[in-house]
């Protein structure tokens, strides 16, 4: 598999000061993602159409491009139900729920490909989102500073206004430098599917993980970067079946409120560690990149 040496992705840490107390769910990823969507729509939408798909600007507006990414109009294969979005929300640690007035609220956002060029709009959207109110009591917060991973100095502070130029490309390791063993840590639930069904811990296979990651990266490259990976899925699937795995995983449920379905939904996934052993070279850049792109269902929530 031919894989690039760099990938257009960057992780930004947003540091807020709470103004009106914020109460997040046990896992804040879904709530933050929803707030971001509201803020982004307010910042980007000019027609105020209730349904983006019927809007004349559907394929040129920044809101659907980032938050409800449509498939290409000439997409000839099976249209994906969920095109990968060019962002991932990484919320505060699990269980960090109460944020009193004057306290810090910090979390990260990963931007991919075209979303990197929209960084000023993304930050404006987050400002609006936290002014509109977050959580059941509609708490508010003020954006103070923004850091990009790997740089000790902020790329943006509220008083300065401008965003400092910085590197937005991740350098990927060479497959030739792959270790023979790697341990993956899943801090948030891992939801992998096979034949449309979410897999429980006993059903998880190394092949599900590696091929799920490969598919995610391939779709991001195709549908967000407008390129393709030179990938032999069958050969890599066969190779993945030779990798040994040692799991130390537990199941964790979490609850989210779906505004679209107007109901509370219980979701679960695996957390813990998963050690892989074998010839990892074909998957090494993918595993490294997975630290930014995430893997599995609800990756944009930070799972």
PDB file of C-alpha atoms in Angstrom:
ATOM      1  CA  UNK A   1       0.000   0.000   0.000  1.00  0.00           C
ATOM      2  CA  UNK A   2       1.345   3.388  -0.983  1.00  0.00           C
ATOM      3  CA  UNK A   3       0.870   5.860   1.840  1.00  0.00           C
ATOM      4  CA  UNK A   4       1.869   9.531   1.965  1.00  0.00           C
ATOM      5  CA  UNK A   5       4.601  10.760   4.282  1.00  0.00           C
ATOM      6  CA  UNK A   6       2.397  13.588   5.573  1.00  0.00           C
ATOM      7  CA  UNK A   7      -1.305  13.956   6.201  1.00  0.00           C
ATOM      8  CA  UNK A   8      -3.311  17.210   6.478  1.00  0.00           C
ATOM      9  CA  UNK A   9      -4.616  16.965  10.041  1.00  0.00           C
ATOM     10  CA  UNK A  10      -4.059  18.931  13.249  1.00  0.00           C
ATOM     11  CA  UNK A  11      -5.323  18.770  16.832  1.00  0.00           C
ATOM     12  CA  UNK A  12      -6.332  22.056  18.464  1.00  0.00           C
ATOM     13  CA  UNK A  13      -6.799  22.490  22.194  1.00  0.00           C
ATOM     14  CA  UNK A  14      -9.451  25.070  23.036  1.00  0.00           C
ATOM     15  CA  UNK A  15      -9.276  26.695  26.457  1.00  0.00           C
ATOM     16  CA  UNK A  16     -12.447  28.349  27.750  1.00  0.00           C
ATOM     17  CA  UNK A  17     -13.352  30.126  30.990  1.00  0.00           C
ATOM     18  CA  UNK A  18     -16.816  29.247  32.283  1.00  0.00           C
ATOM     19  CA  UNK A  19     -19.081  32.259  32.756  1.00  0.00           C
ATOM     20  CA  UNK A  20     -22.375  30.555  33.647  1.00  0.00           C
ATOM     21  CA  UNK A  21     -22.013  27.063  35.206  1.00  0.00           C
ATOM     22  CA  UNK A  22     -21.908  24.256  32.643  1.00  0.00           C
ATOM     23  CA  UNK A  23     -23.113  20.730  33.395  1.00  0.00           C
ATOM     24  CA  UNK A  24     -22.086  18.150  30.823  1.00  0.00           C
ATOM     25  CA  UNK A  25     -23.241  14.534  30.559  1.00  0.00           C
ATOM     26  CA  UNK A  26     -20.880  11.866  31.881  1.00  0.00           C
ATOM     27  CA  UNK A  27     -19.390  11.809  28.389  1.00  0.00           C
ATOM     28  CA  UNK A  28     -19.484  15.249  26.791  1.00  0.00           C
ATOM     29  CA  UNK A  29     -18.592  14.386  23.191  1.00  0.00           C
ATOM     30  CA  UNK A  30     -22.115  14.306  21.793  1.00  0.00           C
ATOM     31  CA  UNK A  31     -23.201  17.479  23.629  1.00  0.00           C
ATOM     32  CA  UNK A  32     -20.160  19.409  22.439  1.00  0.00           C
ATOM     33  CA  UNK A  33     -20.587  18.183  18.878  1.00  0.00           C
ATOM     34  CA  UNK A  34     -24.229  19.269  18.892  1.00  0.00           C
ATOM     35  CA  UNK A  35     -23.343  22.702  20.271  1.00  0.00           C
ATOM     36  CA  UNK A  36     -20.656  23.073  17.604  1.00  0.00           C
ATOM     37  CA  UNK A  37     -23.209  22.290  14.913  1.00  0.00           C
ATOM     38  CA  UNK A  38     -25.564  24.998  16.175  1.00  0.00           C
ATOM     39  CA  UNK A  39     -22.752  27.536  16.399  1.00  0.00           C
ATOM     40  CA  UNK A  40     -21.419  26.660  12.957  1.00  0.00           C
ATOM     41  CA  UNK A  41     -24.833  26.946  11.345  1.00  0.00           C
ATOM     42  CA  UNK A  42     -25.370  30.337  12.929  1.00  0.00           C
ATOM     43  CA  UNK A  43     -21.956  31.513  11.764  1.00  0.00           C
ATOM     44  CA  UNK A  44     -22.074  30.143   8.206  1.00  0.00           C
ATOM     45  CA  UNK A  45     -25.697  29.971   7.028  1.00  0.00           C
ATOM     46  CA  UNK A  46     -26.914  32.978   5.013  1.00  0.00           C
ATOM     47  CA  UNK A  47     -30.234  31.656   3.655  1.00  0.00           C
ATOM     48  CA  UNK A  48     -31.701  30.266   6.916  1.00  0.00           C
ATOM     49  CA  UNK A  49     -33.284  27.421   4.990  1.00  0.00           C
ATOM     50  CA  UNK A  50     -34.566  24.778   7.454  1.00  0.00           C
ATOM     51  CA  UNK A  51     -33.156  21.901   5.372  1.00  0.00           C
ATOM     52  CA  UNK A  52     -29.634  22.243   3.961  1.00  0.00           C
ATOM     53  CA  UNK A  53     -30.268  19.707   1.193  1.00  0.00           C
ATOM     54  CA  UNK A  54     -32.957  21.898  -0.382  1.00  0.00           C
ATOM     55  CA  UNK A  55     -30.800  25.035  -0.220  1.00  0.00           C
ATOM     56  CA  UNK A  56     -29.261  26.426  -3.412  1.00  0.00           C
ATOM     57  CA  UNK A  57     -25.943  26.813  -1.544  1.00  0.00           C
ATOM     58  CA  UNK A  58     -25.876  23.215  -0.281  1.00  0.00           C
ATOM     59  CA  UNK A  59     -22.657  22.302  -2.086  1.00  0.00           C
ATOM     60  CA  UNK A  60     -20.868  25.620  -1.536  1.00  0.00           C
ATOM     61  CA  UNK A  61     -21.745  26.472   2.079  1.00  0.00           C
ATOM     62  CA  UNK A  62     -19.186  25.811   4.803  1.00  0.00           C
ATOM     63  CA  UNK A  63     -21.760  24.451   7.252  1.00  0.00           C
ATOM     64  CA  UNK A  64     -22.723  21.259   5.371  1.00  0.00           C
ATOM     65  CA  UNK A  65     -19.166  20.887   4.066  1.00  0.00           C
ATOM     66  CA  UNK A  66     -17.941  20.562   7.647  1.00  0.00           C
ATOM     67  CA  UNK A  67     -20.881  19.277   9.662  1.00  0.00           C
ATOM     68  CA  UNK A  68     -23.169  17.431   7.228  1.00  0.00           C
ATOM     69  CA  UNK A  69     -20.727  16.581   4.464  1.00  0.00           C
ATOM     70  CA  UNK A  70     -22.609  15.560   1.303  1.00  0.00           C
ATOM     71  CA  UNK A  71     -21.243  12.850  -0.976  1.00  0.00           C
ATOM     72  CA  UNK A  72     -19.782  14.117  -4.269  1.00  0.00           C
ATOM     73  CA  UNK A  73     -22.466  14.725  -6.875  1.00  0.00           C
ATOM     74  CA  UNK A  74     -20.738  12.306  -9.269  1.00  0.00           C
ATOM     75  CA  UNK A  75     -20.194   9.582  -6.670  1.00  0.00           C
ATOM     76  CA  UNK A  76     -20.799   6.438  -8.721  1.00  0.00           C
ATOM     77  CA  UNK A  77     -20.538   3.745  -6.055  1.00  0.00           C
ATOM     78  CA  UNK A  78     -23.073   3.034  -3.304  1.00  0.00           C
ATOM     79  CA  UNK A  79     -23.842   6.380  -1.681  1.00  0.00           C
ATOM     80  CA  UNK A  80     -22.624   6.331   1.897  1.00  0.00           C
ATOM     81  CA  UNK A  81     -25.212   6.876   4.589  1.00  0.00           C
ATOM     82  CA  UNK A  82     -22.609   8.785   6.564  1.00  0.00           C
ATOM     83  CA  UNK A  83     -19.791  10.462   4.678  1.00  0.00           C
ATOM     84  CA  UNK A  84     -16.829  11.008   7.060  1.00  0.00           C
ATOM     85  CA  UNK A  85     -16.770  14.542   8.401  1.00  0.00           C
ATOM     86  CA  UNK A  86     -13.516  16.565   8.482  1.00  0.00           C
ATOM     87  CA  UNK A  87     -13.488  17.014  12.258  1.00  0.00           C
ATOM     88  CA  UNK A  88     -13.421  15.082  15.528  1.00  0.00           C
ATOM     89  CA  UNK A  89     -14.462  16.479  18.916  1.00  0.00           C
ATOM     90  CA  UNK A  90     -12.336  15.225  21.814  1.00  0.00           C
ATOM     91  CA  UNK A  91     -14.237  16.184  24.990  1.00  0.00           C
ATOM     92  CA  UNK A  92     -12.992  16.598  28.575  1.00  0.00           C
ATOM     93  CA  UNK A  93     -12.105  13.358  30.379  1.00  0.00           C
ATOM     94  CA  UNK A  94     -14.898  10.896  31.118  1.00  0.00           C
ATOM     95  CA  UNK A  95     -16.894  11.976  34.171  1.00  0.00           C
ATOM     96  CA  UNK A  96     -15.745  15.609  34.144  1.00  0.00           C
ATOM     97  CA  UNK A  97     -19.246  17.034  34.309  1.00  0.00           C
ATOM     98  CA  UNK A  98     -19.521  20.173  36.476  1.00  0.00           C
ATOM     99  CA  UNK A  99     -17.781  23.370  35.428  1.00  0.00           C
ATOM    100  CA  UNK A 100     -18.435  26.208  37.874  1.00  0.00           C
ATOM    101  CA  UNK A 101     -18.250  29.902  37.107  1.00  0.00           C
ATOM    102  CA  UNK A 102     -14.631  30.975  36.594  1.00  0.00           C
ATOM    103  CA  UNK A 103     -13.345  27.415  36.083  1.00  0.00           C
ATOM    104  CA  UNK A 104     -11.564  26.113  33.003  1.00  0.00           C
ATOM    105  CA  UNK A 105     -13.338  24.123  30.306  1.00  0.00           C
ATOM    106  CA  UNK A 106     -10.750  22.610  27.969  1.00  0.00           C
ATOM    107  CA  UNK A 107     -11.196  20.160  25.121  1.00  0.00           C
ATOM    108  CA  UNK A 108      -9.687  19.406  21.718  1.00  0.00           C
ATOM    109  CA  UNK A 109     -10.893  19.462  18.137  1.00  0.00           C
ATOM    110  CA  UNK A 110      -9.171  17.591  15.311  1.00  0.00           C
ATOM    111  CA  UNK A 111      -9.497  19.212  11.882  1.00  0.00           C
ATOM    112  CA  UNK A 112      -8.872  17.272   8.679  1.00  0.00           C
ATOM    113  CA  UNK A 113      -8.113  18.396   5.141  1.00  0.00           C
ATOM    114  CA  UNK A 114     -10.465  21.151   3.929  1.00  0.00           C
ATOM    115  CA  UNK A 115     -11.593  21.985   7.480  1.00  0.00           C
ATOM    116  CA  UNK A 116      -8.071  23.210   8.264  1.00  0.00           C
ATOM    117  CA  UNK A 117      -8.612  26.097   5.851  1.00  0.00           C
ATOM    118  CA  UNK A 118     -11.783  26.940   7.753  1.00  0.00           C
ATOM    119  CA  UNK A 119     -10.049  27.307  11.131  1.00  0.00           C
ATOM    120  CA  UNK A 120     -11.179  30.963  11.629  1.00  0.00           C
ATOM    121  CA  UNK A 121     -14.785  29.944  10.981  1.00  0.00           C
ATOM    122  CA  UNK A 122     -14.453  26.880  13.229  1.00  0.00           C
ATOM    123  CA  UNK A 123     -13.214  29.015  16.120  1.00  0.00           C
ATOM    124  CA  UNK A 124     -15.977  31.558  15.529  1.00  0.00           C
ATOM    125  CA  UNK A 125     -18.476  28.696  15.618  1.00  0.00           C
ATOM    126  CA  UNK A 126     -17.128  27.459  18.948  1.00  0.00           C
ATOM    127  CA  UNK A 127     -17.340  30.979  20.392  1.00  0.00           C
ATOM    128  CA  UNK A 128     -20.952  31.219  19.307  1.00  0.00           C
ATOM    129  CA  UNK A 129     -21.709  27.700  20.548  1.00  0.00           C
ATOM    130  CA  UNK A 130     -20.526  28.431  24.069  1.00  0.00           C
ATOM    131  CA  UNK A 131     -22.302  31.791  24.097  1.00  0.00           C
ATOM    132  CA  UNK A 132     -25.580  30.179  23.010  1.00  0.00           C
ATOM    133  CA  UNK A 133     -25.429  27.809  25.957  1.00  0.00           C
ATOM    134  CA  UNK A 134     -24.266  24.266  26.620  1.00  0.00           C
ATOM    135  CA  UNK A 135     -25.899  21.521  28.599  1.00  0.00           C
ATOM    136  CA  UNK A 136     -29.364  21.255  30.191  1.00  0.00           C
ATOM    137  CA  UNK A 137     -28.909  24.540  32.099  1.00  0.00           C
ATOM    138  CA  UNK A 138     -27.450  26.351  29.106  1.00  0.00           C
ATOM    139  CA  UNK A 139     -24.141  27.244  30.680  1.00  0.00           C
ATOM    140  CA  UNK A 140     -21.834  29.625  28.844  1.00  0.00           C
ATOM    141  CA  UNK A 141     -18.088  30.106  28.463  1.00  0.00           C
ATOM    142  CA  UNK A 142     -15.571  32.438  26.833  1.00  0.00           C
ATOM    143  CA  UNK A 143     -12.796  31.245  24.499  1.00  0.00           C
ATOM    144  CA  UNK A 144      -9.419  32.410  25.822  1.00  0.00           C
ATOM    145  CA  UNK A 145      -6.665  30.563  23.949  1.00  0.00           C
ATOM    146  CA  UNK A 146      -6.123  27.989  21.223  1.00  0.00           C
ATOM    147  CA  UNK A 147      -3.088  25.706  20.967  1.00  0.00           C
ATOM    148  CA  UNK A 148      -2.070  23.374  18.162  1.00  0.00           C
ATOM    149  CA  UNK A 149      -0.532  20.098  19.282  1.00  0.00           C
ATOM    150  CA  UNK A 150       3.262  20.179  19.303  1.00  0.00           C
ATOM    151  CA  UNK A 151       3.556  23.958  19.777  1.00  0.00           C
ATOM    152  CA  UNK A 152       3.911  25.365  23.325  1.00  0.00           C
ATOM    153  CA  UNK A 153       2.740  28.833  22.288  1.00  0.00           C
ATOM    154  CA  UNK A 154      -0.905  29.601  21.475  1.00  0.00           C
ATOM    155  CA  UNK A 155      -1.809  30.071  17.828  1.00  0.00           C
ATOM    156  CA  UNK A 156      -4.685  32.297  18.853  1.00  0.00           C
ATOM    157  CA  UNK A 157      -5.625  34.374  21.904  1.00  0.00           C
ATOM    158  CA  UNK A 158      -8.881  36.211  22.273  1.00  0.00           C
ATOM    159  CA  UNK A 159      -7.350  39.661  22.545  1.00  0.00           C
ATOM    160  CA  UNK A 160      -5.132  39.237  19.485  1.00  0.00           C
ATOM    161  CA  UNK A 161      -7.888  38.263  17.060  1.00  0.00           C
ATOM    162  CA  UNK A 162      -5.598  36.831  14.390  1.00  0.00           C
ATOM    163  CA  UNK A 163      -4.456  33.222  14.053  1.00  0.00           C
ATOM    164  CA  UNK A 164      -0.704  32.712  13.953  1.00  0.00           C
ATOM    165  CA  UNK A 165       0.582  30.715  10.940  1.00  0.00           C
ATOM    166  CA  UNK A 166       1.511  27.162  11.922  1.00  0.00           C
ATOM    167  CA  UNK A 167       2.122  23.702  10.482  1.00  0.00           C
ATOM    168  CA  UNK A 168      -1.070  21.787   9.688  1.00  0.00           C
ATOM    169  CA  UNK A 169       0.510  18.595   8.363  1.00  0.00           C
ATOM    170  CA  UNK A 170       1.176  15.477  10.397  1.00  0.00           C
ATOM    171  CA  UNK A 171       4.372  13.599   9.564  1.00  0.00           C
ATOM    172  CA  UNK A 172       3.682   9.887   9.403  1.00  0.00           C
ATOM    173  CA  UNK A 173       6.160   7.144  10.303  1.00  0.00           C
ATOM    174  CA  UNK A 174       7.600   4.889   7.635  1.00  0.00           C
ATOM    175  CA  UNK A 175       6.253   1.313   7.493  1.00  0.00           C
ATOM    176  CA  UNK A 176       9.857   0.122   7.577  1.00  0.00           C
ATOM    177  CA  UNK A 177      10.118   1.445  11.145  1.00  0.00           C
ATOM    178  CA  UNK A 178       7.095  -0.453  12.432  1.00  0.00           C
ATOM    179  CA  UNK A 179       7.516  -2.246  15.763  1.00  0.00           C
ATOM    180  CA  UNK A 180       6.630  -5.909  16.159  1.00  0.00           C
ATOM    181  CA  UNK A 181       4.316  -5.086  19.052  1.00  0.00           C
ATOM    182  CA  UNK A 182       2.126  -2.097  19.853  1.00  0.00           C
ATOM    183  CA  UNK A 183      -0.436  -1.460  22.581  1.00  0.00           C
ATOM    184  CA  UNK A 184      -3.445   0.661  21.699  1.00  0.00           C
ATOM    185  CA  UNK A 185      -5.246   2.501  24.493  1.00  0.00           C
ATOM    186  CA  UNK A 186      -8.978   3.164  24.092  1.00  0.00           C
ATOM    187  CA  UNK A 187      -9.958   5.888  26.566  1.00  0.00           C
ATOM    188  CA  UNK A 188     -13.385   6.292  24.991  1.00  0.00           C
ATOM    189  CA  UNK A 189     -15.729   3.515  23.795  1.00  0.00           C
ATOM    190  CA  UNK A 190     -14.730   1.663  20.642  1.00  0.00           C
ATOM    191  CA  UNK A 191     -17.771   0.770  18.513  1.00  0.00           C
ATOM    192  CA  UNK A 192     -16.821  -1.468  15.610  1.00  0.00           C
ATOM    193  CA  UNK A 193     -19.405  -3.058  13.354  1.00  0.00           C
ATOM    194  CA  UNK A 194     -19.582  -6.195  11.242  1.00  0.00           C
ATOM    195  CA  UNK A 195     -22.518  -6.770   8.892  1.00  0.00           C
ATOM    196  CA  UNK A 196     -24.170  -3.671  10.346  1.00  0.00           C
ATOM    197  CA  UNK A 197     -24.040  -4.887  13.962  1.00  0.00           C
ATOM    198  CA  UNK A 198     -21.962  -3.342  16.756  1.00  0.00           C
ATOM    199  CA  UNK A 199     -19.548  -5.965  18.041  1.00  0.00           C
ATOM    200  CA  UNK A 200     -19.345  -6.959  21.678  1.00  0.00           C
ATOM    201  CA  UNK A 201     -15.968  -7.589  23.277  1.00  0.00           C
ATOM    202  CA  UNK A 202     -16.050 -11.354  22.696  1.00  0.00           C
ATOM    203  CA  UNK A 203     -16.775 -10.849  18.994  1.00  0.00           C
ATOM    204  CA  UNK A 204     -14.023  -8.295  18.327  1.00  0.00           C
ATOM    205  CA  UNK A 205     -11.196  -9.468  16.071  1.00  0.00           C
ATOM    206  CA  UNK A 206      -7.923  -7.768  15.154  1.00  0.00           C
ATOM    207  CA  UNK A 207      -9.108  -7.884  11.555  1.00  0.00           C
ATOM    208  CA  UNK A 208     -12.213  -5.836  12.470  1.00  0.00           C
ATOM    209  CA  UNK A 209     -10.046  -3.161  14.037  1.00  0.00           C
ATOM    210  CA  UNK A 210      -7.395  -2.912  11.329  1.00  0.00           C
ATOM    211  CA  UNK A 211      -9.795  -3.058   8.399  1.00  0.00           C
ATOM    212  CA  UNK A 212     -12.166  -0.626  10.106  1.00  0.00           C
ATOM    213  CA  UNK A 213      -9.286   1.810  10.457  1.00  0.00           C
ATOM    214  CA  UNK A 214      -8.224   1.245   6.854  1.00  0.00           C
ATOM    215  CA  UNK A 215     -11.745   1.915   5.587  1.00  0.00           C
ATOM    216  CA  UNK A 216     -12.028   5.105   7.629  1.00  0.00           C
ATOM    217  CA  UNK A 217      -8.727   6.459   6.336  1.00  0.00           C
ATOM    218  CA  UNK A 218      -9.544   5.447   2.762  1.00  0.00           C
ATOM    219  CA  UNK A 219     -12.932   7.197   2.863  1.00  0.00           C
ATOM    220  CA  UNK A 220     -11.433  10.327   4.439  1.00  0.00           C
ATOM    221  CA  UNK A 221      -8.767  10.440   1.730  1.00  0.00           C
ATOM    222  CA  UNK A 222     -11.319   9.927  -1.033  1.00  0.00           C
ATOM    223  CA  UNK A 223     -14.259  12.014   0.172  1.00  0.00           C
ATOM    224  CA  UNK A 224     -12.451  14.802   2.022  1.00  0.00           C
ATOM    225  CA  UNK A 225      -9.065  15.035   0.307  1.00  0.00           C
ATOM    226  CA  UNK A 226     -10.215  14.145  -3.210  1.00  0.00           C
ATOM    227  CA  UNK A 227      -7.557  11.468  -3.646  1.00  0.00           C
ATOM    228  CA  UNK A 228      -7.269   7.699  -3.387  1.00  0.00           C
ATOM    229  CA  UNK A 229      -5.140   5.149  -1.576  1.00  0.00           C
ATOM    230  CA  UNK A 230      -3.498   2.456  -3.647  1.00  0.00           C
ATOM    231  CA  UNK A 231      -4.993  -0.277  -1.483  1.00  0.00           C
ATOM    232  CA  UNK A 232      -5.488  -3.997  -2.025  1.00  0.00           C
ATOM    233  CA  UNK A 233      -8.223  -4.552   0.566  1.00  0.00           C
ATOM    234  CA  UNK A 234      -8.298  -8.322   0.069  1.00  0.00           C
ATOM    235  CA  UNK A 235      -4.535  -8.700   0.581  1.00  0.00           C
ATOM    236  CA  UNK A 236      -4.530  -6.436   3.622  1.00  0.00           C
ATOM    237  CA  UNK A 237      -7.528  -8.242   5.071  1.00  0.00           C
ATOM    238  CA  UNK A 238      -5.679 -11.535   4.740  1.00  0.00           C
ATOM    239  CA  UNK A 239      -2.576  -9.988   6.329  1.00  0.00           C
ATOM    240  CA  UNK A 240      -4.636  -8.555   9.193  1.00  0.00           C
ATOM    241  CA  UNK A 241      -5.826 -12.062  10.047  1.00  0.00           C
ATOM    242  CA  UNK A 242      -2.191 -13.032  10.788  1.00  0.00           C
ATOM    243  CA  UNK A 243      -1.781 -10.357  13.497  1.00  0.00           C
ATOM    244  CA  UNK A 244      -2.152 -11.646  17.038  1.00  0.00           C
ATOM    245  CA  UNK A 245      -4.058  -9.641  19.606  1.00  0.00           C
ATOM    246  CA  UNK A 246      -4.286  -9.542  23.390  1.00  0.00           C
ATOM    247  CA  UNK A 247      -7.285  -7.629  24.702  1.00  0.00           C
ATOM    248  CA  UNK A 248      -7.811  -6.105  28.116  1.00  0.00           C
ATOM    249  CA  UNK A 249     -11.119  -4.480  27.367  1.00  0.00           C
ATOM    250  CA  UNK A 250     -14.280  -3.744  29.331  1.00  0.00           C
ATOM    251  CA  UNK A 251     -17.691  -2.617  28.100  1.00  0.00           C
ATOM    252  CA  UNK A 252     -18.841   0.910  28.912  1.00  0.00           C
ATOM    253  CA  UNK A 253     -22.299   2.299  28.185  1.00  0.00           C
ATOM    254  CA  UNK A 254     -23.071   5.969  27.769  1.00  0.00           C
ATOM    255  CA  UNK A 255     -26.236   7.962  27.139  1.00  0.00           C
ATOM    256  CA  UNK A 256     -26.747  10.744  24.659  1.00  0.00           C
ATOM    257  CA  UNK A 257     -29.673  12.925  23.695  1.00  0.00           C
ATOM    258  CA  UNK A 258     -30.534  12.764  19.996  1.00  0.00           C
ATOM    259  CA  UNK A 259     -32.145  16.025  18.892  1.00  0.00           C
ATOM    260  CA  UNK A 260     -32.917  14.497  15.498  1.00  0.00           C
ATOM    261  CA  UNK A 261     -34.784  11.531  17.004  1.00  0.00           C
ATOM    262  CA  UNK A 262     -35.991  13.447  20.078  1.00  0.00           C
ATOM    263  CA  UNK A 263     -35.030  10.721  22.522  1.00  0.00           C
ATOM    264  CA  UNK A 264     -32.293   9.546  24.828  1.00  0.00           C
ATOM    265  CA  UNK A 265     -30.134   6.801  23.374  1.00  0.00           C
ATOM    266  CA  UNK A 266     -27.916   4.330  25.238  1.00  0.00           C
ATOM    267  CA  UNK A 267     -24.750   3.404  23.393  1.00  0.00           C
ATOM    268  CA  UNK A 268     -21.853   1.226  24.440  1.00  0.00           C
ATOM    269  CA  UNK A 269     -18.350   0.305  23.412  1.00  0.00           C
ATOM    270  CA  UNK A 270     -15.075  -1.226  24.531  1.00  0.00           C
ATOM    271  CA  UNK A 271     -12.492   0.650  26.615  1.00  0.00           C
ATOM    272  CA  UNK A 272      -9.079  -0.492  27.798  1.00  0.00           C
ATOM    273  CA  UNK A 273      -6.025  -1.765  25.942  1.00  0.00           C
ATOM    274  CA  UNK A 274      -5.438  -3.986  22.924  1.00  0.00           C
ATOM    275  CA  UNK A 275      -1.926  -5.266  22.199  1.00  0.00           C
ATOM    276  CA  UNK A 276      -1.116  -6.261  18.613  1.00  0.00           C
ATOM    277  CA  UNK A 277       1.832  -8.501  17.654  1.00  0.00           C
ATOM    278  CA  UNK A 278       3.186  -9.492  14.265  1.00  0.00           C
ATOM    279  CA  UNK A 279       4.187  -7.875  10.999  1.00  0.00           C
ATOM    280  CA  UNK A 280       2.561  -4.484  11.537  1.00  0.00           C
ATOM    281  CA  UNK A 281       4.421  -2.700   8.728  1.00  0.00           C
ATOM    282  CA  UNK A 282       1.465  -2.454   6.287  1.00  0.00           C
ATOM    283  CA  UNK A 283      -0.690  -0.914   9.023  1.00  0.00           C
ATOM    284  CA  UNK A 284       1.844   1.171  10.920  1.00  0.00           C
ATOM    285  CA  UNK A 285       1.082   4.584   9.321  1.00  0.00           C
ATOM    286  CA  UNK A 286      -2.640   3.849   9.732  1.00  0.00           C
ATOM    287  CA  UNK A 287      -2.297   2.982  13.404  1.00  0.00           C
ATOM    288  CA  UNK A 288      -0.288   6.138  13.997  1.00  0.00           C
ATOM    289  CA  UNK A 289      -2.823   8.288  12.123  1.00  0.00           C
ATOM    290  CA  UNK A 290      -5.660   6.654  14.051  1.00  0.00           C
ATOM    291  CA  UNK A 291      -4.592   8.686  17.086  1.00  0.00           C
ATOM    292  CA  UNK A 292      -6.003  11.712  15.252  1.00  0.00           C
ATOM    293  CA  UNK A 293      -8.763  10.259  13.057  1.00  0.00           C
ATOM    294  CA  UNK A 294     -10.175   7.769  15.619  1.00  0.00           C
ATOM    295  CA  UNK A 295     -11.944   4.608  14.443  1.00  0.00           C
ATOM    296  CA  UNK A 296     -15.383   3.057  14.529  1.00  0.00           C
ATOM    297  CA  UNK A 297     -18.903   4.431  14.807  1.00  0.00           C
ATOM    298  CA  UNK A 298     -19.430   7.952  16.232  1.00  0.00           C
ATOM    299  CA  UNK A 299     -15.804   8.921  15.745  1.00  0.00           C
ATOM    300  CA  UNK A 300     -16.773  12.597  15.422  1.00  0.00           C
ATOM    301  CA  UNK A 301     -18.102  12.429  19.000  1.00  0.00           C
ATOM    302  CA  UNK A 302     -14.588  11.470  20.081  1.00  0.00           C
ATOM    303  CA  UNK A 303     -15.255   7.705  20.380  1.00  0.00           C
TER     304      UNK A 303
END
